[in-house]
Structures are given as C-alpha cells and as structure tokens.
Amino acid sequence: MKLLSSVLALAAAASVAFVPSAHAAGDIDLCVSNGRNAGFSGDNLVTAVAVGMAESRCDPSARYVNNDSHRSVDRGLWQINDYWHSEVSDSCAYNAACNAREAYRISDQGTDWTPWSTYKSGSYKQFLDDARAAIGAPPAPVLPSKSVNGDKYDDALGVDPSGTAFLYKGKAGGGFMAATRLGPGWGGFSRIGIGDSGNDGWADLWAIGGGTLYYWHNRGDGTFTAAAAVGSGWAAMENVSFGDVNGDNRTDILARDGGNMYLYVGRGAGRFAERVLVGAGWASLARHSVGDADGDSDGDVWATNSAGELYFWKRSGADFATAVQVGSGWNGFRQMTAMDVNGDNKADLVAIRSSDNTLWQWLGTGSGGFSSATQIGSGWSGWDLAAN
C-alpha cells in the first residue's frame, strides 16, 4: 500500500520498486474473516478482499520495502505503510485483525480506496471474482452508468432556453423517448452531469454553478432529493466530464484545468477524492467525454481538437493508451457526450449539430470508433445538453 497523502507523494511513488515478500502467500479467507470483523460488508467487503489479495496475497506477515526517500515499509494484509501511517505500530500492522481495523479506518469504512496503489492501478480487479467466491457473494451485475430510471439504457438531460430541465430516456436501438419534465431553475449551471454515485444502478445528477459543485441523489425511483453542495473551486475548470473511469461502478470526474487533466475518483454520496494528475498537454483539446467503449468497465476518453478531429484514448490499468484518431468534422457539432444509448455496453456519442440545431447519435462499434451518424431529434436551438 503506497499511502499517498498528496499529489507530491503520488509523484514520488512513481519510482517505487515492488519487492516480493520472502514469506509464503496467505489465505484469502484471512482477508474475508478479518475484513468482515473489522466492519467491511457488501460490495465494500468484496473490494477490501480484492485489494488485500492484490497488496499481499492476504499474507499477514507480508513486508514490502519501497524504493523511496524514506525507505518506507508496507506491512501486513493491507500493506499499511510505516511512514504515511506511523500511528500504526508494527505489532498492529502484522496482526491480521488489527491491520484490518486500521484498513477500515484509513479507507473511510471501505468507501475510499484511493490511497492503495493496487486500487489506483486497477490491478485489484483481477481478484474480484475470487473475492466474491470466497465471501459467497453473487457475481457483480453490469450496471448502467447514466440511467436515471435504472434500466440498461443511458439517459440524457436537456435544458431549454427558459432554464427548465427535461429528461430523455434511452431506448432499444438508440435514440430517446419523449421528454419528461424535471423542473425549472437549471439555467444558472455551467455544467451538468449524469452518473451513478452510489453503485446502485440509478443515475444521480451533478451541476456546477458559481464555482460550486452540486449533487442530486436519485431516490431509486427516478426522482431526486434536494441539491447538496459537495465541492467548491470548480469555476476554473475549462471542461468537466462525468463517468466511471476506474471501473468501480461509481462515477468519477475527469476535468481539464489549463493544459492539465485531473481525475477525481468517486467516493459515493456525490463526493470525490482529492484530484490526481492524469497528464499534461490537453490545452489544445477543447472538449472531452468519458464512456466505456468496449464493455470492460473502465472509462475511456474521447476529445476533439481545434481542427474538429476526434481522438480516442483507451483506459488500460491506471493509464491511457496512446491517442488514436477516430473521426473528423466535429467543429460542426456542440455539446458532445458519451453514453450507452442503446444498452449494448458500448459507449455511443450524442451531439447537437450547430447549423440546424438537430440532435444526432453515433453508435459505438466497441473499439473506440463509431458507425455513421443518424439524426434522432430536432428543435434544440438555445438548448443545452448535459455533456458528460
């Protein structure tokens, strides 16, 4: 566990060397029993066990020496670092029950695994099936990320010139059903996003107004609670996209600040972890959107440049592959958003054509590219589309 408390610490950990333990691997049941006794339950227990396996193979005596300036040591089942968490003694760290309790505390009761490097890299996911089998949990369902009504089709949100919001539910074959009025008062928001914050299959809403990030929780029936402020300092962001980047069924944010792209990992309840730098050199890419191109649960990225060229970055572990051009002519369209409109687990694109304010869709092929555009609506003059 590389317990990183800041972006600076994250940068330092990039040179960390993984030293194999001299001890034999432990037993996954140790992570299950001690994790459960510490307080982990449900999906959080599944994640805890998978992280434990990725970190130490559930070996309570595992010891990894990092090649950092502190020569810090990761200890026990959940590899609690002796520098970043010096409050945890060796006697506790190498005791399975005590290590589990500290992991429960550090992870905020299983809701924030971002301090663990195997979670950030995505390597823990190779152990999810083993974790579910050991716990006796059923296989994880494939959940839609942007479905307000809980079906397998992602939905869109539009705001008319008066500031009234309408929901457009996705349907088989693509396109949307007739609009459902959500309510007035949405004209003052500069950015609106749809996504599942709580891993429950029901998409919630976010919006940025006056630099503050607001959250509306889906009650599980397609209606929403009152707005709650969940963050500030968002006015400086040139572009913001909502989507499940790390594949944990919780919506994350990928935001561009100048030429830098930052990832805010979702923690549930509409909130996000501290941002982590994804990369630089994004200033020439005016807009981007996140979606799962190939159904592997990781969020991929599409972005357009000033020439109207569309580029695709596939998510691979904790990083993105080299950009590939997958389209052109996008200067004629506004408010591009990635979503799975037709429910086939391949992200599609939806955008408004500026010349005549018609709505168009491009169905995903599963490799980052798209089929030919088809018109699915008209009359979008003066409207905003929630661009995820």
Coordinates of C-alpha atoms in Angstrom, one line a residue:
M1 CA 0.0 0.0 0.0
K2 CA 1.5 3.3 -1.0
L3 CA -0.5 5.5 1.3
L4 CA -0.1 8.9 -0.5
S5 CA -1.5 12.0 1.1
S6 CA -0.8 14.4 -1.7
V7 CA -0.1 14.7 -5.4
L8 CA 3.5 15.3 -4.5
A9 CA 3.6 12.0 -2.7
L10 CA 2.0 10.3 -5.7
A11 CA 4.7 11.6 -7.9
A12 CA 7.4 10.3 -5.6
A13 CA 5.7 6.9 -5.6
A14 CA 6.1 6.6 -9.3
S15 CA 9.6 5.3 -8.7
V16 CA 8.5 2.8 -6.1
A17 CA 10.1 -0.7 -6.5
F18 CA 7.9 -3.7 -5.7
V19 CA 10.0 -6.1 -3.6
P20 CA 8.4 -9.6 -3.4
S21 CA 7.8 -10.9 0.1
A22 CA 10.0 -13.6 1.4
H23 CA 7.0 -15.1 3.1
A24 CA 4.6 -17.6 1.6
A25 CA 1.3 -16.2 0.4
G26 CA -1.5 -16.2 2.9
D27 CA -5.1 -17.3 2.6
I28 CA -7.9 -15.2 1.0
D29 CA -10.1 -16.4 3.9
L30 CA -7.9 -14.3 6.3
C31 CA -8.9 -11.2 4.4
V32 CA -12.6 -12.2 4.3
S33 CA -12.9 -13.1 8.0
N34 CA -10.8 -10.2 9.4
G35 CA -12.3 -7.7 6.9
R36 CA -15.8 -8.7 7.9
N37 CA -15.0 -8.5 11.6
A38 CA -13.4 -5.0 11.1
G39 CA -16.7 -3.8 9.7
F40 CA -16.5 -4.2 5.9
S41 CA -19.7 -5.5 4.3
G42 CA -21.4 -5.9 1.0
D43 CA -19.6 -4.6 -2.0
N44 CA -17.1 -2.8 0.2
L45 CA -16.0 -6.2 1.6
V46 CA -15.6 -7.6 -1.9
T47 CA -13.3 -4.6 -2.7
A48 CA -11.4 -4.9 0.5
V49 CA -10.6 -8.6 0.0
A50 CA -9.6 -8.0 -3.7
V51 CA -7.3 -5.1 -2.6
G52 CA -5.9 -7.3 0.2
M53 CA -5.1 -10.1 -2.4
A54 CA -3.5 -7.6 -4.8
E55 CA -1.4 -6.0 -2.0
S56 CA -0.2 -9.0 0.0
R57 CA -2.0 -12.1 -1.3
C58 CA -3.6 -11.9 2.1
D59 CA -0.4 -12.7 3.9
P60 CA -0.4 -11.1 7.4
S61 CA 3.4 -11.2 7.6
A62 CA 3.9 -9.6 4.1
R63 CA 6.6 -6.9 4.2
Y64 CA 7.5 -4.8 1.1
V65 CA 10.3 -2.3 1.2
N66 CA 9.7 0.8 -1.0
N67 CA 12.5 2.4 -3.0
D68 CA 11.5 5.9 -1.9
S69 CA 13.5 8.5 0.0
H70 CA 12.1 7.2 3.3
R71 CA 12.8 3.5 2.6
S72 CA 9.3 3.1 3.9
V73 CA 7.8 -0.3 4.5
D74 CA 4.3 -1.7 3.6
R75 CA 3.1 -4.1 6.2
G76 CA 0.6 -6.9 6.7
L77 CA -2.7 -7.9 5.0
W78 CA -3.5 -4.4 3.6
Q79 CA 0.1 -3.2 3.4
I80 CA -0.2 -0.3 5.7
N81 CA 2.8 2.0 5.2
D82 CA 5.0 2.8 8.2
Y83 CA 5.9 6.3 7.0
W84 CA 2.5 7.6 5.9
H85 CA 0.8 5.9 8.8
S86 CA 3.4 5.8 11.6
E87 CA 0.5 5.8 14.1
V88 CA 0.0 2.1 13.2
S89 CA 2.6 0.1 15.1
D90 CA 4.4 -2.9 13.7
S91 CA 2.7 -5.1 16.3
C92 CA -0.7 -3.9 14.9
A93 CA 0.3 -3.9 11.3
Y94 CA 1.4 -7.6 11.4
N95 CA -1.6 -8.7 13.3
A96 CA -4.4 -9.6 10.9
A97 CA -7.3 -8.3 13.0
C98 CA -5.6 -5.1 13.9
N99 CA -4.4 -4.5 10.3
A100 CA -8.0 -5.0 9.1
R101 CA -9.3 -2.5 11.6
E102 CA -6.8 0.1 10.5
A103 CA -7.6 -0.5 6.8
Y104 CA -11.2 0.0 7.6
R105 CA -10.4 3.3 9.3
I106 CA -7.9 4.5 6.6
S107 CA -10.4 3.6 3.8
D108 CA -13.1 5.6 5.5
Q109 CA -15.1 2.4 6.2
G110 CA -14.4 1.0 2.8
T111 CA -15.6 4.0 0.8
D112 CA -12.3 5.4 -0.3
W113 CA -9.6 3.0 -1.6
T114 CA -7.6 5.7 -3.5
P115 CA -4.6 5.6 -1.0
W116 CA -3.9 2.0 -2.2
S117 CA -1.7 1.8 -5.3
T118 CA -3.3 -1.5 -6.5
Y119 CA -6.7 0.1 -6.4
K120 CA -5.5 3.2 -8.4
S121 CA -3.8 0.9 -10.9
G122 CA -6.8 -1.3 -11.2
S123 CA -4.8 -4.5 -10.6
Y124 CA -7.1 -5.4 -7.7
K125 CA -9.8 -6.1 -10.2
Q126 CA -8.2 -9.4 -11.2
F127 CA -9.1 -10.7 -7.7
L128 CA -12.7 -9.5 -7.6
D129 CA -14.2 -12.9 -8.8
D130 CA -12.0 -14.8 -6.3
A131 CA -13.2 -12.3 -3.5
R132 CA -16.8 -12.9 -4.4
A133 CA -16.4 -16.6 -4.4
A134 CA -14.6 -16.6 -1.0
I135 CA -17.3 -14.4 0.5
G136 CA -20.1 -16.2 -1.1
A137 CA -21.3 -13.1 -2.9
P138 CA -23.1 -13.3 -6.3
P139 CA -21.4 -12.1 -9.4
A140 CA -21.4 -8.3 -9.8
P141 CA -24.2 -7.1 -12.0
V142 CA -23.4 -5.0 -15.0
L143 CA -24.9 -1.6 -14.0
P144 CA -25.7 1.2 -16.4
S145 CA -23.8 4.3 -15.5
K146 CA -26.2 7.0 -16.7
S147 CA -29.6 5.5 -16.5
V148 CA -32.0 7.7 -14.4
N149 CA -34.7 5.0 -14.4
G150 CA -32.5 2.1 -13.6
D151 CA -32.8 0.2 -16.9
K152 CA -29.9 -0.7 -19.2
Y153 CA -30.2 2.4 -21.5
D154 CA -28.4 5.6 -20.6
D155 CA -30.4 8.8 -20.4
A156 CA -29.8 12.4 -21.4
L157 CA -30.8 15.7 -19.8
G158 CA -31.6 18.9 -21.8
V159 CA -32.2 22.4 -20.5
D160 CA -34.4 24.7 -22.6
P161 CA -33.9 28.5 -23.1
S162 CA -36.0 29.2 -20.0
G163 CA -33.8 27.1 -17.7
T164 CA -36.3 24.2 -17.4
A165 CA -34.7 20.7 -17.4
F166 CA -36.1 17.7 -19.2
L167 CA -35.0 14.0 -19.1
Y168 CA -34.8 11.9 -22.2
K169 CA -34.7 8.2 -21.5
G170 CA -32.7 5.9 -23.8
K171 CA -34.3 3.1 -25.7
A172 CA -33.5 -0.1 -27.7
G173 CA -31.9 0.7 -31.0
G174 CA -30.8 4.1 -29.8
G175 CA -32.4 7.5 -29.6
F176 CA -34.6 8.7 -26.8
M177 CA -38.2 8.5 -25.6
A178 CA -40.4 11.6 -25.3
A179 CA -39.1 14.2 -22.8
T180 CA -40.1 14.1 -19.2
R181 CA -40.1 17.5 -17.4
L182 CA -37.7 17.6 -14.4
G183 CA -38.2 21.2 -13.3
P184 CA -37.1 24.9 -13.7
G185 CA -34.1 26.7 -12.3
W186 CA -31.3 25.0 -14.3
G187 CA -30.3 27.9 -16.4
G188 CA -27.6 29.1 -14.0
F189 CA -25.5 26.0 -14.2
S190 CA -22.5 25.9 -16.5
R191 CA -22.0 22.1 -16.5
I192 CA -24.5 19.3 -15.8
G193 CA -23.6 15.6 -15.4
I194 CA -25.4 12.3 -15.1
G195 CA -23.9 9.3 -13.4
D196 CA -24.2 6.6 -10.7
S197 CA -22.5 7.8 -7.5
G198 CA -23.7 5.0 -5.2
N199 CA -23.2 1.9 -7.3
D200 CA -27.0 1.2 -7.1
G201 CA -27.8 1.3 -10.8
W202 CA -29.7 4.6 -10.5
A203 CA -28.0 7.6 -12.1
D204 CA -27.7 10.8 -10.0
L205 CA -27.2 14.4 -11.1
W206 CA -24.4 17.0 -10.6
A207 CA -24.1 20.5 -11.8
I208 CA -21.6 23.4 -11.4
G209 CA -23.0 26.8 -10.5
G210 CA -20.9 29.8 -9.3
G211 CA -17.9 27.5 -9.0
T212 CA -19.7 25.2 -6.6
L213 CA -20.5 21.5 -7.4
Y214 CA -24.0 20.4 -6.5
Y215 CA -25.4 16.9 -6.2
W216 CA -28.9 15.5 -6.5
H217 CA -29.3 11.9 -5.3
N218 CA -31.6 9.6 -7.2
R219 CA -34.1 8.0 -4.7
G220 CA -34.2 4.8 -6.6
D221 CA -37.4 5.7 -8.5
G222 CA -36.2 8.3 -11.0
T223 CA -36.9 11.2 -8.6
F224 CA -34.2 13.3 -6.8
T225 CA -33.5 14.8 -3.4
A226 CA -32.8 18.5 -3.0
A227 CA -29.5 19.7 -4.2
A228 CA -26.5 19.4 -1.8
A229 CA -23.2 21.3 -2.2
V230 CA -20.4 18.8 -2.5
G231 CA -17.4 20.8 -3.6
S232 CA -16.0 24.3 -4.5
G233 CA -13.4 25.8 -6.7
W234 CA -14.8 24.4 -10.0
A235 CA -15.0 27.8 -11.8
A236 CA -11.5 27.4 -13.2
M237 CA -12.2 24.2 -15.0
E238 CA -12.4 24.6 -18.7
N239 CA -14.1 21.2 -19.3
V240 CA -15.6 18.6 -17.0
S241 CA -16.8 15.1 -17.8
F242 CA -18.6 12.7 -15.5
G243 CA -18.1 8.9 -16.0
D244 CA -16.8 5.8 -14.3
V245 CA -13.1 5.9 -15.1
N246 CA -11.7 3.3 -12.7
G247 CA -14.4 0.7 -13.2
D248 CA -15.9 0.5 -9.7
N249 CA -19.4 1.4 -10.7
R250 CA -19.1 4.8 -9.1
T251 CA -19.0 8.0 -11.2
D252 CA -15.7 9.9 -11.3
I253 CA -14.8 13.3 -12.7
L254 CA -12.2 13.9 -15.4
A255 CA -11.6 17.7 -15.5
R256 CA -9.2 19.9 -17.5
D257 CA -7.6 22.8 -15.8
G258 CA -5.5 24.7 -18.4
G259 CA -3.3 22.0 -20.1
N260 CA -3.6 19.5 -17.2
M261 CA -6.1 16.7 -16.9
Y262 CA -7.1 15.6 -13.4
L263 CA -9.0 12.6 -12.1
Y264 CA -11.4 12.9 -9.2
V265 CA -12.3 9.4 -8.0
G266 CA -15.9 9.0 -6.9
R267 CA -16.4 8.1 -3.2
G268 CA -20.1 7.8 -3.2
A269 CA -22.8 10.1 -1.8
G270 CA -22.0 12.6 -4.6
R271 CA -18.5 13.2 -3.3
F272 CA -15.0 12.8 -4.8
A273 CA -11.5 12.2 -3.6
E274 CA -8.7 14.7 -4.0
R275 CA -7.7 15.2 -7.6
V276 CA -4.8 13.2 -9.2
L277 CA -2.9 14.5 -12.3
V278 CA -3.6 12.2 -15.3
G279 CA -1.5 14.1 -17.8
A280 CA -0.5 17.4 -19.4
G281 CA -0.8 18.7 -22.9
W282 CA -4.6 18.9 -23.0
A283 CA -4.9 22.6 -23.7
S284 CA -5.5 22.1 -27.4
L285 CA -8.3 19.7 -26.8
A286 CA -11.3 21.9 -26.1
R287 CA -13.8 19.2 -25.0
H288 CA -13.7 15.6 -23.8
S289 CA -16.1 13.0 -22.7
V290 CA -15.8 9.7 -20.7
G291 CA -17.5 6.4 -21.6
D292 CA -16.8 2.7 -21.7
A293 CA -16.0 1.9 -25.4
D294 CA -15.7 -1.9 -25.1
G295 CA -17.7 -3.0 -22.1
D296 CA -14.6 -3.8 -19.9
S297 CA -15.9 -1.5 -17.1
D298 CA -13.1 1.0 -17.4
G299 CA -13.8 4.5 -18.7
D300 CA -12.2 5.6 -22.0
V301 CA -11.9 9.1 -23.3
W302 CA -12.8 10.9 -26.5
A303 CA -11.7 14.5 -27.2
T304 CA -11.8 17.0 -30.1
N305 CA -9.2 19.5 -31.1
S306 CA -9.5 22.9 -32.8
A307 CA -9.5 21.2 -36.3
G308 CA -12.6 19.2 -35.3
E309 CA -10.7 15.9 -35.2
L310 CA -12.0 13.3 -32.8
Y311 CA -9.4 11.3 -30.8
F312 CA -9.8 8.2 -28.6
W313 CA -7.8 7.1 -25.5
K314 CA -8.4 3.6 -24.2
R315 CA -8.1 3.1 -20.5
S316 CA -5.6 0.4 -19.6
G317 CA -5.0 -0.2 -15.9
A318 CA -4.2 3.1 -14.3
D319 CA -3.2 4.8 -17.6
F320 CA -4.5 5.5 -21.0
A321 CA -3.1 4.2 -24.3
T322 CA -1.8 6.5 -27.0
A323 CA -4.4 8.6 -28.7
V324 CA -5.9 7.3 -32.0
Q325 CA -7.9 9.5 -34.4
V326 CA -11.4 8.1 -34.9
G327 CA -13.3 10.9 -36.5
S328 CA -13.3 14.4 -38.1
G329 CA -15.8 17.2 -38.8
W330 CA -16.7 17.8 -35.2
N331 CA -16.4 21.6 -35.4
G332 CA -20.0 21.5 -36.7
F333 CA -21.3 19.9 -33.5
R334 CA -21.6 21.2 -30.0
Q335 CA -22.0 19.5 -26.5
M336 CA -20.7 16.1 -27.4
T337 CA -21.4 13.5 -24.8
A338 CA -20.6 9.8 -24.4
M339 CA -23.3 7.4 -23.2
D340 CA -24.6 3.9 -23.9
V341 CA -27.9 5.0 -25.6
N342 CA -28.9 1.5 -26.9
G343 CA -27.8 -0.6 -23.9
D344 CA -25.2 -2.8 -25.7
N345 CA -22.3 -2.0 -23.3
K346 CA -20.5 0.1 -26.0
A347 CA -20.4 3.8 -25.5
D348 CA -22.1 5.9 -28.1
L349 CA -21.8 9.7 -28.8
V350 CA -24.6 12.2 -28.9
A351 CA -24.3 15.8 -30.0
I352 CA -26.2 18.8 -31.4
R353 CA -25.5 20.0 -35.0
S354 CA -24.9 23.7 -34.8
S355 CA -26.1 24.6 -38.3
D356 CA -29.7 23.4 -37.8
N357 CA -29.9 22.5 -34.0
T358 CA -30.7 18.9 -34.7
L359 CA -29.7 16.1 -32.4
W360 CA -27.5 13.2 -33.7
Q361 CA -26.1 9.9 -32.4
W362 CA -23.1 7.8 -33.4
L363 CA -23.4 4.2 -32.1
G364 CA -20.2 2.7 -30.8
T365 CA -18.5 -0.2 -32.5
G366 CA -16.7 -1.4 -29.4
S367 CA -13.2 -0.3 -30.4
G368 CA -13.5 3.4 -29.9
G369 CA -14.9 4.1 -33.3
F370 CA -18.5 4.7 -34.3
S371 CA -21.0 3.9 -37.0
S372 CA -22.4 6.6 -39.3
A373 CA -24.3 9.4 -37.7
T374 CA -28.1 9.3 -37.5
Q375 CA -30.5 12.1 -36.7
I376 CA -32.6 11.4 -33.5
G377 CA -34.1 14.8 -32.8
S378 CA -34.7 18.4 -33.8
G379 CA -35.6 21.8 -32.3
W380 CA -32.5 22.1 -30.0
S381 CA -32.0 25.8 -30.7
G382 CA -31.0 27.5 -27.4
W383 CA -30.9 24.2 -25.5
D384 CA -28.1 22.8 -23.5
L385 CA -27.3 19.1 -23.4
A386 CA -25.9 17.6 -20.2
A387 CA -22.4 16.8 -21.6
N388 CA -20.8 14.0 -19.6

